[in-house]
Coordinates of C-alpha atoms in Angstrom, one line a residue:
Chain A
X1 CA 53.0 70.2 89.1
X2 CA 51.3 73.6 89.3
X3 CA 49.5 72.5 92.5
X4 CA 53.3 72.1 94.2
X5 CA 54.4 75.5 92.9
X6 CA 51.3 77.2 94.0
X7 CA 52.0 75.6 97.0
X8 CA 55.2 76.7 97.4
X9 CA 54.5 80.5 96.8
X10 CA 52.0 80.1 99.6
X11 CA 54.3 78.6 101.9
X12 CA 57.2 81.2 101.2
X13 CA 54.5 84.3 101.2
X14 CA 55.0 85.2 105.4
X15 CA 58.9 85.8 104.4
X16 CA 58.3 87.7 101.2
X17 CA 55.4 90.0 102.4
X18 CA 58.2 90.6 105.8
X19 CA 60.5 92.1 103.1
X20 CA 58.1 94.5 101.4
X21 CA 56.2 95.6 104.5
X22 CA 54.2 98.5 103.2
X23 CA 53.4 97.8 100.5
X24 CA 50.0 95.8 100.8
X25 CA 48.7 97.7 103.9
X26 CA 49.1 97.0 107.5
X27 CA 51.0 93.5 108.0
X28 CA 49.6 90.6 109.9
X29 CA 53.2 89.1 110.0
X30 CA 55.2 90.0 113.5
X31 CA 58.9 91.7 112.6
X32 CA 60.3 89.7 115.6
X33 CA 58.5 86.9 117.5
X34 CA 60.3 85.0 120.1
X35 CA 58.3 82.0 121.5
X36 CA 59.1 80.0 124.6
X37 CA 62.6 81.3 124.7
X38 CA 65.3 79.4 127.2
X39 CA 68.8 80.7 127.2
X40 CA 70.9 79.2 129.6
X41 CA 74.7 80.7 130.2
X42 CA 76.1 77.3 131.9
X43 CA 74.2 76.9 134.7
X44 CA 72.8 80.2 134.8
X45 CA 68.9 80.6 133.5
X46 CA 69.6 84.1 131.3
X47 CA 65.9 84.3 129.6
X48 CA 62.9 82.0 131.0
X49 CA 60.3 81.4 128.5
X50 CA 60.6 84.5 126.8
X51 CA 57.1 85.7 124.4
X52 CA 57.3 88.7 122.6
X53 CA 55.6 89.3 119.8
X54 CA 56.7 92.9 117.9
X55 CA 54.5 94.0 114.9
X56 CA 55.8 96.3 111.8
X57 CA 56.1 99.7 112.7
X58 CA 56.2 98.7 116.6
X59 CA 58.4 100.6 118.7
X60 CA 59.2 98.4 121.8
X61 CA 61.6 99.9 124.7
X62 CA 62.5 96.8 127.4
X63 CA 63.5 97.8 130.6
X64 CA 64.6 96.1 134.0
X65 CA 67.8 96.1 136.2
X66 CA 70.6 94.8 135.3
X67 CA 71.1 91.5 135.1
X68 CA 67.7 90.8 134.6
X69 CA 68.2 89.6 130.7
X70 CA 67.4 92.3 129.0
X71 CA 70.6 92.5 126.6
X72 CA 70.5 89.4 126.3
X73 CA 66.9 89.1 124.9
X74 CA 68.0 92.1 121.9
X75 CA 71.3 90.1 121.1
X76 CA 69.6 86.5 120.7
X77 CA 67.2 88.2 117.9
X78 CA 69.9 88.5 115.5
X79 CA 71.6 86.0 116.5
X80 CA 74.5 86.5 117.9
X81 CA 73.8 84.9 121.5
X82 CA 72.6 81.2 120.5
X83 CA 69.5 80.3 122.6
X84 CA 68.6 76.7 123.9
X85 CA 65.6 75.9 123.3
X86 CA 62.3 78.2 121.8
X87 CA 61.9 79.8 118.6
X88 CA 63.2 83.6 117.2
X89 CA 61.0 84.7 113.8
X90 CA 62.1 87.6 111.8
X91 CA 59.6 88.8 109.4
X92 CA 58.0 85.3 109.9
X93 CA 61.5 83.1 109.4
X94 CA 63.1 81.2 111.9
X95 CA 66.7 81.9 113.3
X96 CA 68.9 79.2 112.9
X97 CA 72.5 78.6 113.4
X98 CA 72.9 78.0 109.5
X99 CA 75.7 81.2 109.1
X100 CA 74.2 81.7 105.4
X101 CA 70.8 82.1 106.4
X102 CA 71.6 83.7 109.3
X103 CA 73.8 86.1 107.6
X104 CA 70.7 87.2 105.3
X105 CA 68.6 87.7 108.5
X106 CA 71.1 90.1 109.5
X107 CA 71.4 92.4 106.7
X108 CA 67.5 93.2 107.3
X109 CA 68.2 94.2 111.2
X110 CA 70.1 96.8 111.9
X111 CA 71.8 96.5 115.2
X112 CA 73.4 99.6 117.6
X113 CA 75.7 99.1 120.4
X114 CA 75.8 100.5 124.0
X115 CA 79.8 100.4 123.1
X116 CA 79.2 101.9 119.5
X117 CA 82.2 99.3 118.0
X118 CA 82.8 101.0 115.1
X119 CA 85.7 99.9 112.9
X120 CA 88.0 102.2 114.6
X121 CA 91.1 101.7 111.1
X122 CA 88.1 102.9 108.8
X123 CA 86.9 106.4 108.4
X124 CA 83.4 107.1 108.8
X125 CA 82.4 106.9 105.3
X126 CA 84.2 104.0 104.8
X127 CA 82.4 102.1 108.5
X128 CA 79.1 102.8 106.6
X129 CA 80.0 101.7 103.0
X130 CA 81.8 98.3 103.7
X131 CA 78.8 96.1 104.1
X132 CA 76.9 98.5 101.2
X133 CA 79.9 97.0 99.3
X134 CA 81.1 93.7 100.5
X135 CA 77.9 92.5 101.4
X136 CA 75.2 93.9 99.1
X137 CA 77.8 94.7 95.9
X138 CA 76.8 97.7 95.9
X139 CA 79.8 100.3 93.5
X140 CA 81.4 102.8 95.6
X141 CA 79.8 105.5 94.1
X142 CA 76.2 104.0 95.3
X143 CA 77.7 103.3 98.5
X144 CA 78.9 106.6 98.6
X145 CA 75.5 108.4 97.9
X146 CA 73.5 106.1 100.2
X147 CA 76.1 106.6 103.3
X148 CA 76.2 110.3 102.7
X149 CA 72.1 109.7 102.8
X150 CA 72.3 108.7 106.4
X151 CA 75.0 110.5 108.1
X152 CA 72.6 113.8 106.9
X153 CA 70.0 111.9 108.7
X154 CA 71.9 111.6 111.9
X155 CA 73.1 115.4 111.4
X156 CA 76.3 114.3 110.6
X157 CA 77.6 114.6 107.0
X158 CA 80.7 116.6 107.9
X159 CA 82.5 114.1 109.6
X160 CA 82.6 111.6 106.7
X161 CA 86.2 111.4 106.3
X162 CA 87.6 111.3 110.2
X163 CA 88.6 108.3 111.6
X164 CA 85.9 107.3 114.8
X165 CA 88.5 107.9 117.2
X166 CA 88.1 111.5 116.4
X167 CA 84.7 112.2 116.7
X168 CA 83.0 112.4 120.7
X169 CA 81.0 109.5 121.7
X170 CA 77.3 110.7 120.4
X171 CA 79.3 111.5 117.3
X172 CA 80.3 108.2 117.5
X173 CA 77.0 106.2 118.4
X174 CA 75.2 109.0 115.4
X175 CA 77.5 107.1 113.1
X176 CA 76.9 103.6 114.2
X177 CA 73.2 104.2 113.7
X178 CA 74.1 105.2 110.2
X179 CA 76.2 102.3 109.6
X180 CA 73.1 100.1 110.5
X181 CA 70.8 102.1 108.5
X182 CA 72.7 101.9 105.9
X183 CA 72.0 98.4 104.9
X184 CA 68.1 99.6 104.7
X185 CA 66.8 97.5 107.8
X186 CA 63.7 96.3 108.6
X187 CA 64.1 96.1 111.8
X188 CA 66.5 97.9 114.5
X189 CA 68.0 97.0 117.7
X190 CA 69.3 99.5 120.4
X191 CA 71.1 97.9 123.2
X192 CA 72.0 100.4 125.8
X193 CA 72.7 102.6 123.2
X194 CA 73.0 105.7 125.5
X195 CA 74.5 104.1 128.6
X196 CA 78.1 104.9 127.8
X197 CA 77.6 108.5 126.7
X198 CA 78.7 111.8 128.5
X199 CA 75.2 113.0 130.0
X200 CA 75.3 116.0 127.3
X201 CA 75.6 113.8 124.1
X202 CA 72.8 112.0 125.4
X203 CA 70.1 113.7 123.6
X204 CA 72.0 114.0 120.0
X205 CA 71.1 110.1 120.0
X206 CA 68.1 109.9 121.3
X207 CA 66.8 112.5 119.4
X208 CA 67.9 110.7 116.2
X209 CA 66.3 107.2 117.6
X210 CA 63.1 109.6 118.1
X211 CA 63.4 110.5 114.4
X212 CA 63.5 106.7 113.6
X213 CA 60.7 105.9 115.4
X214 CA 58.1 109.1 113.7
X215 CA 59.5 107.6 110.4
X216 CA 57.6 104.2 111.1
X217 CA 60.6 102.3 111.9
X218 CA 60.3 99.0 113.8
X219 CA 62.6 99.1 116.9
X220 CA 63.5 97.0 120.1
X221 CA 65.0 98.9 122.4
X222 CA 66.9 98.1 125.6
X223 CA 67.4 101.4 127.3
X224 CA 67.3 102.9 130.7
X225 CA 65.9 106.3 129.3
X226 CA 62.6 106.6 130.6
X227 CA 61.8 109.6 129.1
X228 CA 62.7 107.9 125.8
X229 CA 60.1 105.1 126.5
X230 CA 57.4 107.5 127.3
X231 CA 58.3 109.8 124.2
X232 CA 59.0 107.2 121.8
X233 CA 57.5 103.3 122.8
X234 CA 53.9 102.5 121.7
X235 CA 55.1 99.7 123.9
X236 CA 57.1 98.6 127.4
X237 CA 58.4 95.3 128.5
X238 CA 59.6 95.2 132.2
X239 CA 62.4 92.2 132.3
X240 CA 63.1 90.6 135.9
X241 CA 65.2 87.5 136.5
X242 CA 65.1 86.3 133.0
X243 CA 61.6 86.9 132.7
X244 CA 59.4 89.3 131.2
X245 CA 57.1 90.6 134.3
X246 CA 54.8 92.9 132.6
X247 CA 54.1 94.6 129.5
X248 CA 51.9 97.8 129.0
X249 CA 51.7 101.0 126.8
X250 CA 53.8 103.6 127.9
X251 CA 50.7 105.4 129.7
X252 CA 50.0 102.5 131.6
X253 CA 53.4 101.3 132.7
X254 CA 54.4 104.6 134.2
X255 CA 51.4 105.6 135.7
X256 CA 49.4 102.4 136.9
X257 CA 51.8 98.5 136.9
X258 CA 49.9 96.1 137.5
X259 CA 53.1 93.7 139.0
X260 CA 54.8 95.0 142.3
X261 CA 58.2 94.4 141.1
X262 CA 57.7 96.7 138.2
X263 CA 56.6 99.5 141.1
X264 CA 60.0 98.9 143.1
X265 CA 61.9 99.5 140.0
X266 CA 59.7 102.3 138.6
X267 CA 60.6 103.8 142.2
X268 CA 64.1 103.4 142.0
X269 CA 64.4 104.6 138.6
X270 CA 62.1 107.9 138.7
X271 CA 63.8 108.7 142.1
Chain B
X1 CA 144.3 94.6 106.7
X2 CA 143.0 97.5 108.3
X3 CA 139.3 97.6 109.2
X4 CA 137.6 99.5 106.3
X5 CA 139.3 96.5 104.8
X6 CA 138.4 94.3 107.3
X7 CA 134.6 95.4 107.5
X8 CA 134.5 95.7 103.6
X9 CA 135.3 91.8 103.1
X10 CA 132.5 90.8 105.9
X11 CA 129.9 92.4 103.7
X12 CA 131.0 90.2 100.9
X13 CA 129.0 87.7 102.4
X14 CA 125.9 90.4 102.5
X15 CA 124.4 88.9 99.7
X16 CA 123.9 85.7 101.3
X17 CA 123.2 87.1 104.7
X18 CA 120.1 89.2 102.7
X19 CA 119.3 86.4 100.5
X20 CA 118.7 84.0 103.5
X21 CA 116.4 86.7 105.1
X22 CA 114.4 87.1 102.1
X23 CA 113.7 83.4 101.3
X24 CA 113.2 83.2 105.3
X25 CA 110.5 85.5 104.8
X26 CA 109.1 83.9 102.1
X27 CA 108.2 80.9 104.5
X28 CA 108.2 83.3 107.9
X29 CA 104.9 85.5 106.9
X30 CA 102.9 82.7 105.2
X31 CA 103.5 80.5 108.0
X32 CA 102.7 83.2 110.8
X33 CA 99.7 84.7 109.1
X34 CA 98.2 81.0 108.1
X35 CA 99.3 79.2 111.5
X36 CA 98.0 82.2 114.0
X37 CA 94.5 82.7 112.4
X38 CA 93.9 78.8 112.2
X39 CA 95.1 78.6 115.6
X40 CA 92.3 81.6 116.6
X41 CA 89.3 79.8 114.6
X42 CA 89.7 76.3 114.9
X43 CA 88.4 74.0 118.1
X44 CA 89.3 70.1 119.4
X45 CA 91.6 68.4 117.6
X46 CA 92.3 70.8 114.3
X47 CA 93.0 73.3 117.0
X48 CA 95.7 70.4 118.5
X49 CA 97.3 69.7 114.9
X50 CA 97.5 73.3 114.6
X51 CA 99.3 73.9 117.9
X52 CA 101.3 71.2 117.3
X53 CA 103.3 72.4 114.1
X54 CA 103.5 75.8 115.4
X55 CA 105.4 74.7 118.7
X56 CA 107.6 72.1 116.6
X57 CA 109.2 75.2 114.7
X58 CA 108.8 77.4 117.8
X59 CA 110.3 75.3 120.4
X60 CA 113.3 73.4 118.8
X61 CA 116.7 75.0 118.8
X62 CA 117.4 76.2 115.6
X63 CA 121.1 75.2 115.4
X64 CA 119.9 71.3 115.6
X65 CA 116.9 72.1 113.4
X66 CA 119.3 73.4 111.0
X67 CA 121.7 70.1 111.6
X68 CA 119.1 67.8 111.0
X69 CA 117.8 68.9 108.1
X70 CA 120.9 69.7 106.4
X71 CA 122.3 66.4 107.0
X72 CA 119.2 64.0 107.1
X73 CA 117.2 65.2 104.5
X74 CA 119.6 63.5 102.1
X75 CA 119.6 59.9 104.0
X76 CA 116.1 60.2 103.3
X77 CA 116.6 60.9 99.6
X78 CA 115.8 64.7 99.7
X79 CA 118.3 66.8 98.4
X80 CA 117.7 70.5 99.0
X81 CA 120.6 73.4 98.6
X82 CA 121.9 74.7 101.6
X83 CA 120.3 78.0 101.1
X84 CA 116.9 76.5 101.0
X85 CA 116.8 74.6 104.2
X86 CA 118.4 77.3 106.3
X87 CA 115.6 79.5 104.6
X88 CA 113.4 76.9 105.5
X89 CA 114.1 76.1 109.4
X90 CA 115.3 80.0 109.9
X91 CA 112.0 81.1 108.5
X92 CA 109.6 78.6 109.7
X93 CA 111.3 79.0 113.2
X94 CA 110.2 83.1 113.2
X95 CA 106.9 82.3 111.7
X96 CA 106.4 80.1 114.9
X97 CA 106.7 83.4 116.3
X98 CA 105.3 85.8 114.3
X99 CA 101.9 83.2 114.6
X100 CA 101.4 83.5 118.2
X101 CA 101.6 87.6 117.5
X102 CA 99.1 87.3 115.0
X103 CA 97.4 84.7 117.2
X104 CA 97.1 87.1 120.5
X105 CA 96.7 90.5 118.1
X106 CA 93.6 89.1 116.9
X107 CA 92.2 88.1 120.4
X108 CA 93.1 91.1 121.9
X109 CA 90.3 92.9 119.4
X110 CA 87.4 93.7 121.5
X111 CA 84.5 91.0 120.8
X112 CA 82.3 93.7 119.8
X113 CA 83.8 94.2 116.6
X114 CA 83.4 91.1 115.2
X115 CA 79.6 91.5 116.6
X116 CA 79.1 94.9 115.0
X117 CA 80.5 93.0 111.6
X118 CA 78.3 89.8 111.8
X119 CA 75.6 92.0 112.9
X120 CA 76.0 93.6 108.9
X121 CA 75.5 90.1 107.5
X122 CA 79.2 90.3 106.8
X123 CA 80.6 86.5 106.5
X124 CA 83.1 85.2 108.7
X125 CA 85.4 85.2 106.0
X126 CA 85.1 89.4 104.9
X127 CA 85.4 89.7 109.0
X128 CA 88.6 88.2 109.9
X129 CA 90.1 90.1 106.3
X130 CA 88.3 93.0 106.8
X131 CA 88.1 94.3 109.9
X132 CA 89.9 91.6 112.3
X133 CA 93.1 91.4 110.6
X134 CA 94.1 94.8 109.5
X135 CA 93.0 95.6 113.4
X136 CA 95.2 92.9 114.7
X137 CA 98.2 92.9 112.3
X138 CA 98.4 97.0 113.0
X139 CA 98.9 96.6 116.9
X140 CA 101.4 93.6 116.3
X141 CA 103.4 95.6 114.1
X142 CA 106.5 96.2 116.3
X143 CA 106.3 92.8 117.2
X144 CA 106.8 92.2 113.5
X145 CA 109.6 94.1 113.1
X146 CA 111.2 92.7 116.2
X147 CA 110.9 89.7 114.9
X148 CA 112.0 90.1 111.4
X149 CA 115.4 91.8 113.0
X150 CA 116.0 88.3 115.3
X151 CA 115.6 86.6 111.3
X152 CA 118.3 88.6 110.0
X153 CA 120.7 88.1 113.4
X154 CA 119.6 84.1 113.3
X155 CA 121.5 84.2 109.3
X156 CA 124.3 83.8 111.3
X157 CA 124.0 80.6 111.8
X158 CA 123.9 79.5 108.4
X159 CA 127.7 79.5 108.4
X160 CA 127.6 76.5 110.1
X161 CA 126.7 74.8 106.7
X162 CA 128.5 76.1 104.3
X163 CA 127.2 79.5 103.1
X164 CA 129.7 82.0 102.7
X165 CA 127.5 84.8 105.1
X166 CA 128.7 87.7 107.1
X167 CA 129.4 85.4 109.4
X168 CA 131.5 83.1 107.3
X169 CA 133.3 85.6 106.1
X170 CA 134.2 86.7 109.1
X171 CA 135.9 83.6 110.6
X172 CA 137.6 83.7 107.1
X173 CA 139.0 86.6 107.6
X174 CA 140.0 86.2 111.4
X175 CA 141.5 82.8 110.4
X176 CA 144.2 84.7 108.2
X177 CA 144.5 87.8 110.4
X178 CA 144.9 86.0 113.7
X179 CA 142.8 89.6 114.5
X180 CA 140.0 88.3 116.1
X181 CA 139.1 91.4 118.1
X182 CA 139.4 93.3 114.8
X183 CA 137.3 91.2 112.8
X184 CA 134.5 89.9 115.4
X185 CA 133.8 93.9 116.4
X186 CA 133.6 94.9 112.6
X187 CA 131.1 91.6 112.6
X188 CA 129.1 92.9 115.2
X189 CA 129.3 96.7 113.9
X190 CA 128.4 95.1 110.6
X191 CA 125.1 93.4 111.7
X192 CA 124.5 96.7 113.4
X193 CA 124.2 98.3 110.4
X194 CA 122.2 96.0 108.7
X195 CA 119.9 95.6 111.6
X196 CA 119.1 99.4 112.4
X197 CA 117.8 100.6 109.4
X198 CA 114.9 98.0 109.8
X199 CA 114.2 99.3 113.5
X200 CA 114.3 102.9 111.9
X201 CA 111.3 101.6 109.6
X202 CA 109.6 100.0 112.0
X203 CA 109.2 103.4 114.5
X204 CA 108.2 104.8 111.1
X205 CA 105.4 102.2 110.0
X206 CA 104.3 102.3 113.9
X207 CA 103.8 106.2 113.9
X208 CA 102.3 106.3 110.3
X209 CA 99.3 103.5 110.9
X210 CA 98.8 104.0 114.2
X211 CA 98.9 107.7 115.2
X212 CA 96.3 109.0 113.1
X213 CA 93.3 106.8 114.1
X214 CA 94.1 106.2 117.4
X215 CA 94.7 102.4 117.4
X216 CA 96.6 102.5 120.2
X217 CA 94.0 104.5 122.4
X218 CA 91.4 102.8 123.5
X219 CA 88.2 104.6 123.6

């Protein structure tokens, strides 16, 4: 009897120590561990035995052309792209397609958009208290308090009360990174999040996601800002084809890839 | 008679004429708001049954849908008052409607909100009430209105069995005038002035929801 208890608790420790990283010193557990990953859309081989291992507090920045999976990859670890075959881990529990668990996953991974998708009949306050309040029952004062929190933190607090369609698109995407932070993640995932911004509003966000990062937040991030990677990533994963080619500290990658492919795009990109 | 006469004994039938519109209602916006988002989340055959009610109401000609229920109902044992069935078929038959405009509102939402909600842990449920609905129901709202004006000119056709509507009253009245031009104009005027108070409401709701947050834009 005790035995099977103990037993239990041992066998559920992985999932509780994901939820209070921190607290007991650096974490063995990954935050996100994909493992022999196969996506196919139709016919169409999207991610090809995809490994990718991302430990607490690391801040990973994929890149590659277009096409190349990428987006794909960031949406399968929460779940919202079903994947064939392979395994997704978050904080050491699998992904399945059971919409209970999977809804609990996703209140722990916070998740920005390269097209923001705010709720555009909700005003700003109200896009980052509705899950505060529907999902966690949190009162509307809390909710309140907590939102106002993270709208300072993206330098934003005066815009509470405007509807998104009034605010520019960093304004916007500044919000939406609120909205996910909101929900006190333990994880975040950025895809493309500046890639529909006016080249001038670009920095407002990635100067927040910079933020993010110093604070010891784990991120994945699908971005085509170099400068962000070098800044920011402890960590970068080239994606070619479905496949990851090559990954290497930012140092490395920029300055000596090992793969050739990585070298064509590296010239393309840095011009 | 002259026509403030003429026009004052159509609207004797305006209580039935309103009555019937109300009731119709009362089976129109269940119907449409049920039938179109069961129709945008079901698959295979639910998705079939679905279709398949909606387009029975949708695609039958209301006149013989009114017919057949008035007078077959009772072969079959069911007796319902007159005001109920043309309720019934009149409403059902605009919910028909009003379901495919709840239907297409809801998949003309960009995908990524529903993403951006799952991605909160938000259930489907708190989704679809939450953020797809209000969303969708907003940019179908002249729709709505368009279609609650076709229910109040469809009451017409209640006449047929024996209500005493506008209508009704009408042919009453042109049956001991032998004034039909008199009597079917004030019939028409009278709808008109029935009917255009509702469009004035809708321009109104439109401009109030819409206009301020830029629903209609897309960004």
């Amino acid at each position: 009897m005790s035995d099977g208890q103990s037993m239990r608790q041992a066998a559920s420790w992985p999932a509780e120590i994901g939820q209070q990283h921190g607290a007991r010193g650096p974490d063995q557990t990954a935050a996100v561990e994909a493992a022999a990953l196969n996506k196919w859309f139709g016919s169409f081989h999207a991610l090809k035995d995809i490994n990718l291992a991302v430990p607490q507090g690391g801040r990973i920045v994929i890149c590659g052309p277009s096409g190349s999976g990428k987006s794909t990859l960031i949406r399968c670890v929460n779940g919202l792209e079903p994947f064939q075959s392979g395994t997704v881990r978050i904080g050491g529990v699998d992904l399945t397609r059971d919409q209970k668990q999977l809804q609990k996953i996703r209140r722990s991974v916070g998740m920005v958009f390269q097209q923001f998708n705010l709720f555009p009949h909700l005003t700003v306050m109200a896009n980052c208290t509705l899950a505060l309040r529907r999902v966690l029952g949190k009162s509307r004062t809390e909710a309140a308090d907590i939102a106002a929190h993270y709208l300072e933190r993206v330098r934003i607090p005066e815009q509470a009360h405007k509807y998104p369609a009034q605010l520019s698109g960093g304004q916007q995407q500044r919000v939406a990174i609120a909205r996910a932070l909101c929900m006190n993640p333990k994880i975040m995932l950025f895809d493309e999040p500046t890639s529909s911004l006016d080249p001038e509003m670009v920095k407002e966000v990635l100067d927040v996601m910079i933020d993010l990062a110093a604070d010891g937040m784990t991120m994945l991030c699908v971005t085509h800002e170099m400068g962000f990677a070098r800044e920011a990533a402890d960590q970068v994963v080239f994606m070619d084809q479905g496949s990851i080619v090559e990954t290497a500290s930012p140092a490395t990658f920029f300055a000596a890839p090992s793969q050739e492919r990585t070298r064509l795009f590296l010239d393309k990109m840095l011009r | 008679m002259t026509t403030v006469e003429i026009f004052v004994g159509i609207f004797d039938g305006f209580r039935i004429t309103a009555t019937v519109t109300a009731l119709g209602l009362l089976f129109a916006v269940p119907f449409a708001l049920i039938f179109g988002v069961a129709q945008y989340l079901t698959k295979g055959a639910a998705h079939l049954a679905v279709t398949a009610v909606i387009e029975f109401w949708r695609s039958s000609a209301v006149i013989i849908l009114l017919f057949v229920f008035y007078y077959v109902l009772p072969v079959i044992g069911i007796q319902l008052p007159a005001i109920t069935v043309a309720a019934m078929v009149l409403g059902l038959n605009a919910g028909g409607y009003g379901s495919q405009a709840v239907r297409a509102g809801l998949q003309s939402l960009d995908r990524g909100q529903f993403e951006a909600a799952a991605a909160l842990g938000l259930p489907r449920g708190h989704i679809l009430a939450l953020i797809e609905l209000p969303q969708a129901l907003t940019r179908m709202a002249p729709t709505f209105i368009n279609q609650f004006i076709q229910l109040i000119k469809g009451t017409a056709l209640v006449s047929l069995v024996t209500l005493t509507d506008m209508t009704f009253r009408a042919k009453e009245i042109a049956e001991l005038e032998y004034n039909p031009v008199g009597v079917y104009t004030s019939l028409l005027l009278a709808y008109f002035v029935v009917c255009y108070p509702v469009t004035v409401f809708g321009r109104w709701v439109e401009q109030r929801s819409g206009g301020r947050k830029g629903l209609t834009n897309e960004f």
